[in-house]
């Protein structure tokens, strides 16, 4: 990790170092767009072709039966089942509290307006396979989808070399009410859920993380009118550590993101040179112990450490960076947390590791990355509903507001709008 001292120079010296790793998007879009186009026209045959090409396996029947899901789930040991159930309970408790009843507002006598949350009928959840089966992400997506009342919850995930999905993923799918499960991954899965095939139904909104190809595919199908959860990029964490922080704990937090992928990024901020040195020393010690050490080391080459003047300058830097995860490993965490304006999820104090939020505290871990936290929120119950507005006017209400509407409509040259009011009042 590169260390940069900005105590005197300020944010200007850090701005160039806060950029995320970039890729050639134009070439990527061309490759991904061609796959999507073929899936759209070729259906199941195209899905099998690309599954064989990229995943080296293409089951003839891509949908799992209820019996296959149950058989896979039965292979999960009881300790992991109990952990998944506890995580489910916490995630469910947090997201249920996001349900809100909407008030009817009488904006003026006889004019009543209100809003209603209506579930998105069909949603698609993409869960990556690869080196780590992210069954925790399935909990984060399917639980709020179920609470919202989504009628169809479709899961796509790439199979292993034997054409199977991970047992923990199947156990979680059965636990949280996924309605259909498909062993399809990559761009072809996104295309299938966006456009529909003979086997896989089209959905109205697609959720879930993935590599740069999956992320690009989601962005491209959005242009065709299929909604997605948010722009997404590689995982990232930023930690502010003061003199009270434990170097080993902070190092573990940094590595917990670095091990996600070679393109992940971690940022360490402190007002103490000694703290930074202790943390980086602990990172060197701990990374050697990780099964995914090679991935973590590569991610660390994209990572930065900053020496700041104080907590205020630290928060200015961190708000500029807008991290997916922000850890405040300091004694005045609550005070500093009140100044956070750009972050996906914040972890306060010395006993709030980011991994708890990843799995079981109850908050959602599907969060905006790559600076998108400046304008986007993480997934919540609202992600799975539409807000529909209603209005109802009495005769008296229309008469009271009619003059306002007619004056505005006439000023804009839209006489039919004005007549829609006058014709009712004249009757």
XYZ file of N, CA and C in Angstrom, residues 230-360:
393
model
N -28.405 -1.192 -8.979
C -27.542 -0.008 -8.918
C -26.300 -0.266 -9.753
N -25.564 0.798 -10.097
C -24.259 0.583 -10.726
C -23.354 -0.090 -9.698
N -22.553 -1.030 -10.137
C -21.715 -1.761 -9.180
C -20.320 -1.973 -9.743
N -19.378 -2.033 -8.859
C -17.995 -2.311 -9.232
C -17.370 -3.204 -8.188
N -16.057 -3.311 -8.178
C -15.373 -4.161 -7.201
C -15.623 -3.693 -5.764
N -15.537 -4.629 -4.821
C -15.743 -4.318 -3.405
C -14.664 -3.381 -2.882
N -15.024 -2.594 -1.855
C -14.061 -1.647 -1.294
C -14.404 -1.350 0.162
N -13.377 -0.999 0.922
C -13.570 -0.575 2.302
C -12.590 0.547 2.604
N -13.028 1.501 3.413
C -12.151 2.549 3.910
C -12.238 2.535 5.431
N -11.087 2.656 6.089
C -11.030 2.617 7.551
C -10.349 3.881 8.062
N -11.013 4.562 9.003
C -10.334 5.622 9.747
C -9.954 5.050 11.110
N -8.657 5.053 11.431
C -8.163 4.482 12.677
C -7.401 5.536 13.464
N -7.817 5.766 14.720
C -7.050 6.685 15.561
C -6.101 5.901 16.465
N -5.494 6.571 17.447
C -4.489 5.932 18.291
C -5.058 4.812 19.160
N -6.374 4.783 19.325
C -6.987 3.746 20.161
C -7.297 2.477 19.373
N -7.125 2.502 18.068
C -7.472 1.343 17.231
C -6.476 0.208 17.423
N -6.987 -1.010 17.346
C -6.123 -2.187 17.401
C -5.629 -2.504 15.989
N -4.313 -2.499 15.813
C -3.732 -2.664 14.475
C -4.130 -3.991 13.840
N -4.157 -5.051 14.616
C -4.518 -6.353 14.069
C -5.948 -6.402 13.575
N -6.867 -5.772 14.320
C -8.273 -5.747 13.914
C -8.455 -4.951 12.628
N -7.789 -3.786 12.557
C -7.898 -2.958 11.355
C -7.315 -3.688 10.149
N -6.188 -4.369 10.337
C -5.578 -5.135 9.243
C -6.526 -6.214 8.740
N -7.201 -6.879 9.679
C -8.158 -7.924 9.289
C -9.322 -7.333 8.508
N -9.776 -6.131 8.912
C -10.860 -5.462 8.172
C -10.436 -5.148 6.736
N -9.217 -4.644 6.590
C -8.722 -4.314 5.248
C -8.621 -5.572 4.388
N -8.111 -6.629 4.970
C -7.927 -7.869 4.202
C -9.247 -8.556 3.894
N -10.262 -8.328 4.728
C -11.562 -8.957 4.462
C -12.174 -8.441 3.169
N -11.796 -7.240 2.757
C -12.230 -6.749 1.453
C -11.233 -7.099 0.366
N -9.952 -7.035 0.685
C -8.927 -7.337 -0.322
C -9.055 -8.763 -0.849
N -9.534 -9.688 -0.008
C -9.634 -11.083 -0.456
C -10.829 -11.321 -1.374
N -11.714 -10.331 -1.511
C -12.867 -10.491 -2.407
C -12.427 -10.684 -3.851
N -11.460 -9.877 -4.293
C -11.032 -9.961 -5.692
C -9.805 -9.114 -5.926
N -9.080 -9.443 -6.984
C -7.851 -8.704 -7.297
C -8.121 -7.249 -7.618
N -9.369 -6.930 -8.042
C -9.704 -5.550 -8.380
C -10.364 -4.799 -7.217
N -10.434 -5.434 -6.043
C -10.956 -4.750 -4.864
C -9.972 -3.669 -4.430
N -10.463 -2.728 -3.617
C -9.600 -1.640 -3.163
C -9.860 -1.371 -1.688
N -8.781 -1.136 -0.924
C -8.926 -0.774 0.481
C -8.166 0.522 0.729
N -8.708 1.322 1.645
C -8.120 2.621 1.972
C -8.000 2.729 3.487
N -6.831 3.107 3.963
C -6.585 3.321 5.392
C -6.306 4.799 5.611
N -6.964 5.389 6.609
C -6.774 6.806 6.930
C -6.496 6.919 8.420
N -5.476 7.693 8.779
C -5.161 7.899 10.191
C -4.400 9.206 10.369
N -4.527 9.788 11.558
C -3.746 10.983 11.878
C -2.423 10.614 12.538
N -2.163 9.310 12.660
C -0.947 8.838 13.322
C -0.102 8.004 12.373
N 1.130 8.430 12.146
C 2.057 7.651 11.320
C 2.309 6.295 11.958
N 2.426 6.283 13.285
C 2.711 5.033 13.994
C 1.577 4.022 13.805
N 0.330 4.509 13.836
C -0.817 3.607 13.636
C -0.770 2.998 12.240
N -0.516 3.821 11.230
C -0.437 3.321 9.854
C 0.655 2.269 9.732
N 1.802 2.533 10.309
C 2.908 1.579 10.222
C 2.564 0.265 10.909
N 1.906 0.342 12.075
C 1.520 -0.882 12.792
C 0.488 -1.677 11.996
N -0.473 -0.966 11.420
C -1.512 -1.659 10.645
C -0.910 -2.337 9.417
N -0.050 -1.641 8.683
C 0.532 -2.227 7.478
C 1.431 -3.404 7.826
N 2.094 -3.339 8.969
C 2.899 -4.483 9.418
C 1.996 -5.678 9.709
N 0.847 -5.421 10.354
C -0.106 -6.496 10.649
C -0.713 -7.063 9.371
N -0.933 -6.200 8.379
C -1.435 -6.671 7.078
C -0.445 -7.656 6.465
N 0.846 -7.331 6.491
C 1.876 -8.213 5.930
C 1.891 -9.559 6.642
N 1.703 -9.533 7.961
C 1.703 -10.790 8.724
C 0.471 -11.635 8.409
N -0.690 -10.981 8.366
C -1.940 -11.728 8.207
C -2.177 -12.219 6.785
N -1.753 -11.453 5.796
C -2.054 -11.838 4.417
C -1.422 -13.177 4.071
N -0.264 -13.469 4.670
C 0.416 -14.734 4.385
C -0.380 -15.937 4.880
N -1.315 -15.700 5.809
C -2.089 -16.799 6.389
C -3.376 -17.092 5.628
N -3.702 -16.259 4.664
C -4.988 -16.384 3.975
C -4.935 -17.396 2.836
N -5.981 -18.215 2.685
C -6.065 -19.109 1.522
C -6.096 -18.333 0.203
N -6.649 -17.109 0.246
C -6.743 -16.269 -0.953
C -5.681 -15.167 -0.926
N -4.491 -15.526 -0.424
C -3.413 -14.540 -0.243
C -3.010 -13.877 -1.553
N -2.942 -14.645 -2.629
C -2.509 -14.079 -3.918
C -3.484 -13.023 -4.400
N -4.791 -13.288 -4.224
C -5.819 -12.322 -4.621
C -5.716 -11.065 -3.763
N -5.562 -11.263 -2.452
C -5.496 -10.121 -1.538
C -4.271 -9.247 -1.831
N -3.129 -9.886 -2.089
C -1.906 -9.113 -2.374
C -2.080 -8.261 -3.625
N -2.744 -8.823 -4.630
C -2.945 -8.061 -5.855
C -3.862 -6.867 -5.594
N -4.896 -7.080 -4.776
C -5.799 -5.988 -4.438
C -5.067 -4.889 -3.677
N -4.115 -5.270 -2.852
C -3.382 -4.285 -2.055
C -2.540 -3.349 -2.932
N -2.199 -3.804 -4.133
C -1.425 -2.929 -5.025
C -2.269 -1.749 -5.509
N -3.606 -1.892 -5.468
C -4.507 -0.797 -5.852
C -4.899 0.062 -4.661
N -4.321 -0.210 -3.497
C -4.819 0.366 -2.253
C -3.916 1.474 -1.729
N -4.455 2.286 -0.812
C -3.764 3.482 -0.360
C -3.898 3.657 1.152
N -2.892 4.310 1.745
C -2.960 4.758 3.135
C -2.688 6.256 3.159
N -3.451 6.998 3.955
C -3.310 8.452 4.026
C -3.062 8.895 5.466
N -2.106 9.790 5.642
C -1.880 10.435 6.920
C -2.595 11.776 6.888
N -3.516 11.983 7.833
C -4.292 13.217 7.857
C -3.989 14.015 9.123
N -4.458 15.254 9.137
C -4.194 16.158 10.258
C -5.017 15.757 11.484
N -6.303 15.451 11.272
C -7.201 15.119 12.381
C -8.444 14.433 11.824
N -9.404 14.173 12.728
C -10.624 13.498 12.311
C -11.428 14.283 11.301
N -11.420 15.600 11.411
C -12.172 16.429 10.455
C -11.617 16.275 9.044
N -10.289 16.339 8.904
C -9.688 16.176 7.582
C -9.909 14.755 7.069
N -9.906 13.786 7.993
C -10.176 12.400 7.601
C -11.557 12.271 6.980
N -12.560 12.916 7.600
C -13.920 12.802 7.086
C -14.080 13.542 5.762
N -13.371 14.645 5.583
C -13.396 15.318 4.289
C -12.876 14.390 3.192
N -11.795 13.698 3.489
C -11.210 12.752 2.527
C -12.154 11.590 2.261
N -12.725 11.027 3.316
C -13.581 9.849 3.171
C -14.886 10.183 2.471
N -15.447 11.352 2.741
C -16.657 11.753 2.017
C -16.372 11.986 0.540
N -15.179 12.449 0.223
C -14.787 12.614 -1.181
C -14.648 11.249 -1.855
N -14.117 10.281 -1.133
C -13.925 8.933 -1.683
C -15.254 8.186 -1.833
N -16.196 8.416 -0.916
C -17.527 7.771 -0.945
C -17.417 6.250 -0.979
N -16.894 5.645 0.093
C -16.659 4.196 0.079
C -17.926 3.361 0.186
N -17.847 2.163 -0.321
C -18.927 1.188 -0.147
C -19.095 0.886 1.342
N -18.000 0.528 2.014
C -17.997 0.284 3.460
C -17.075 1.308 4.125
N -17.517 1.876 5.220
C -16.692 2.821 5.983
C -16.640 2.358 7.432
N -15.432 2.127 7.938
C -15.243 1.727 9.328
C -14.594 2.874 10.081
N -15.209 3.277 11.200
C -14.659 4.325 12.055
C -14.116 3.656 13.307
N -12.852 3.232 13.229
C -12.202 2.520 14.337
C -11.543 3.544 15.246
N -12.378 4.252 16.000
C -11.872 5.355 16.821
C -12.803 5.549 18.011
N -12.346 6.319 18.995
C -13.142 6.521 20.199
C -14.316 7.468 19.996
N -14.208 8.403 19.068
C -15.309 9.344 18.839
C -16.087 8.986 17.579
N -16.324 7.698 17.408
C -16.968 7.205 16.182
C -18.360 7.811 15.980
N -19.146 7.919 17.057
C -20.510 8.437 16.896
C -20.495 9.896 16.447
N -19.567 10.692 16.993
C -19.483 12.098 16.583
C -19.084 12.206 15.113
N -18.080 11.439 14.701
C -17.639 11.480 13.304
C -18.702 10.929 12.371
N -19.452 9.927 12.839
C -20.496 9.332 11.990
C -21.542 10.360 11.593
N -21.767 11.361 12.447
C -22.759 12.392 12.134
C -22.321 13.266 10.965
N -21.038 13.209 10.595
C -20.534 14.024 9.480
C -20.433 13.223 8.180
N -20.812 11.944 8.210
C -20.759 11.118 6.999
C -21.886 11.532 6.057
N -21.544 11.854 4.818
C -22.560 12.170 3.809
C -22.476 11.246 2.596
N -21.332 10.595 2.389
C -21.167 9.705 1.240
C -20.564 8.372 1.687
N -21.406 7.360 1.809
C -20.948 6.011 2.160
C -22.100 5.038 1.964
N -21.768 3.787 1.661
C -22.803 2.771 1.520
C -23.293 2.283 2.865
N -22.377 1.873 3.738
C -22.718 1.392 5.073
C -21.575 1.736 6.013
N -21.915 2.154 7.242
C -20.917 2.652 8.186
C -20.870 1.755 9.417
N -19.663 1.487 9.903
C -19.434 0.608 11.044
C -18.716 1.411 12.122
N -19.351 1.543 13.283
C -18.869 2.458 14.313
C -18.145 1.723 15.445
N -16.961 2.228 15.790
C -16.251 1.766 16.970
C -15.350 0.581 16.726
N -14.806 0.068 17.842
C -13.786 -0.975 17.771
C -14.359 -2.390 17.703
N -15.669 -2.539 17.871
C -16.265 -3.877 17.898
C -17.293 -4.071 16.788
N -17.146 -3.329 15.703
C -18.099 -3.408 14.583
C -17.369 -3.735 13.284
N -16.891 -4.983 13.139
C -16.197 -5.335 11.895
C -17.143 -5.336 10.702
N -16.620 -4.985 9.553
C -17.430 -4.944 8.335
C -18.028 -6.311 8.003
N -17.332 -7.377 8.367
C -17.826 -8.720 8.042
C -19.151 -9.033 8.732
N -19.441 -8.389 9.874
C -20.722 -8.601 10.546
C -21.856 -8.074 9.673
N -21.642 -6.919 9.070
C -22.645 -6.389 8.150
C -22.771 -7.227 6.897
N -21.664 -7.845 6.497
C -21.691 -8.707 5.317
C -22.602 -9.909 5.514
N -22.727 -10.359 6.745
C -23.420 -11.627 6.975
C -24.685 -11.546 7.823
N -24.635 -10.908 8.974
C -25.696 -11.235 9.912
C -26.206 -10.123 10.809
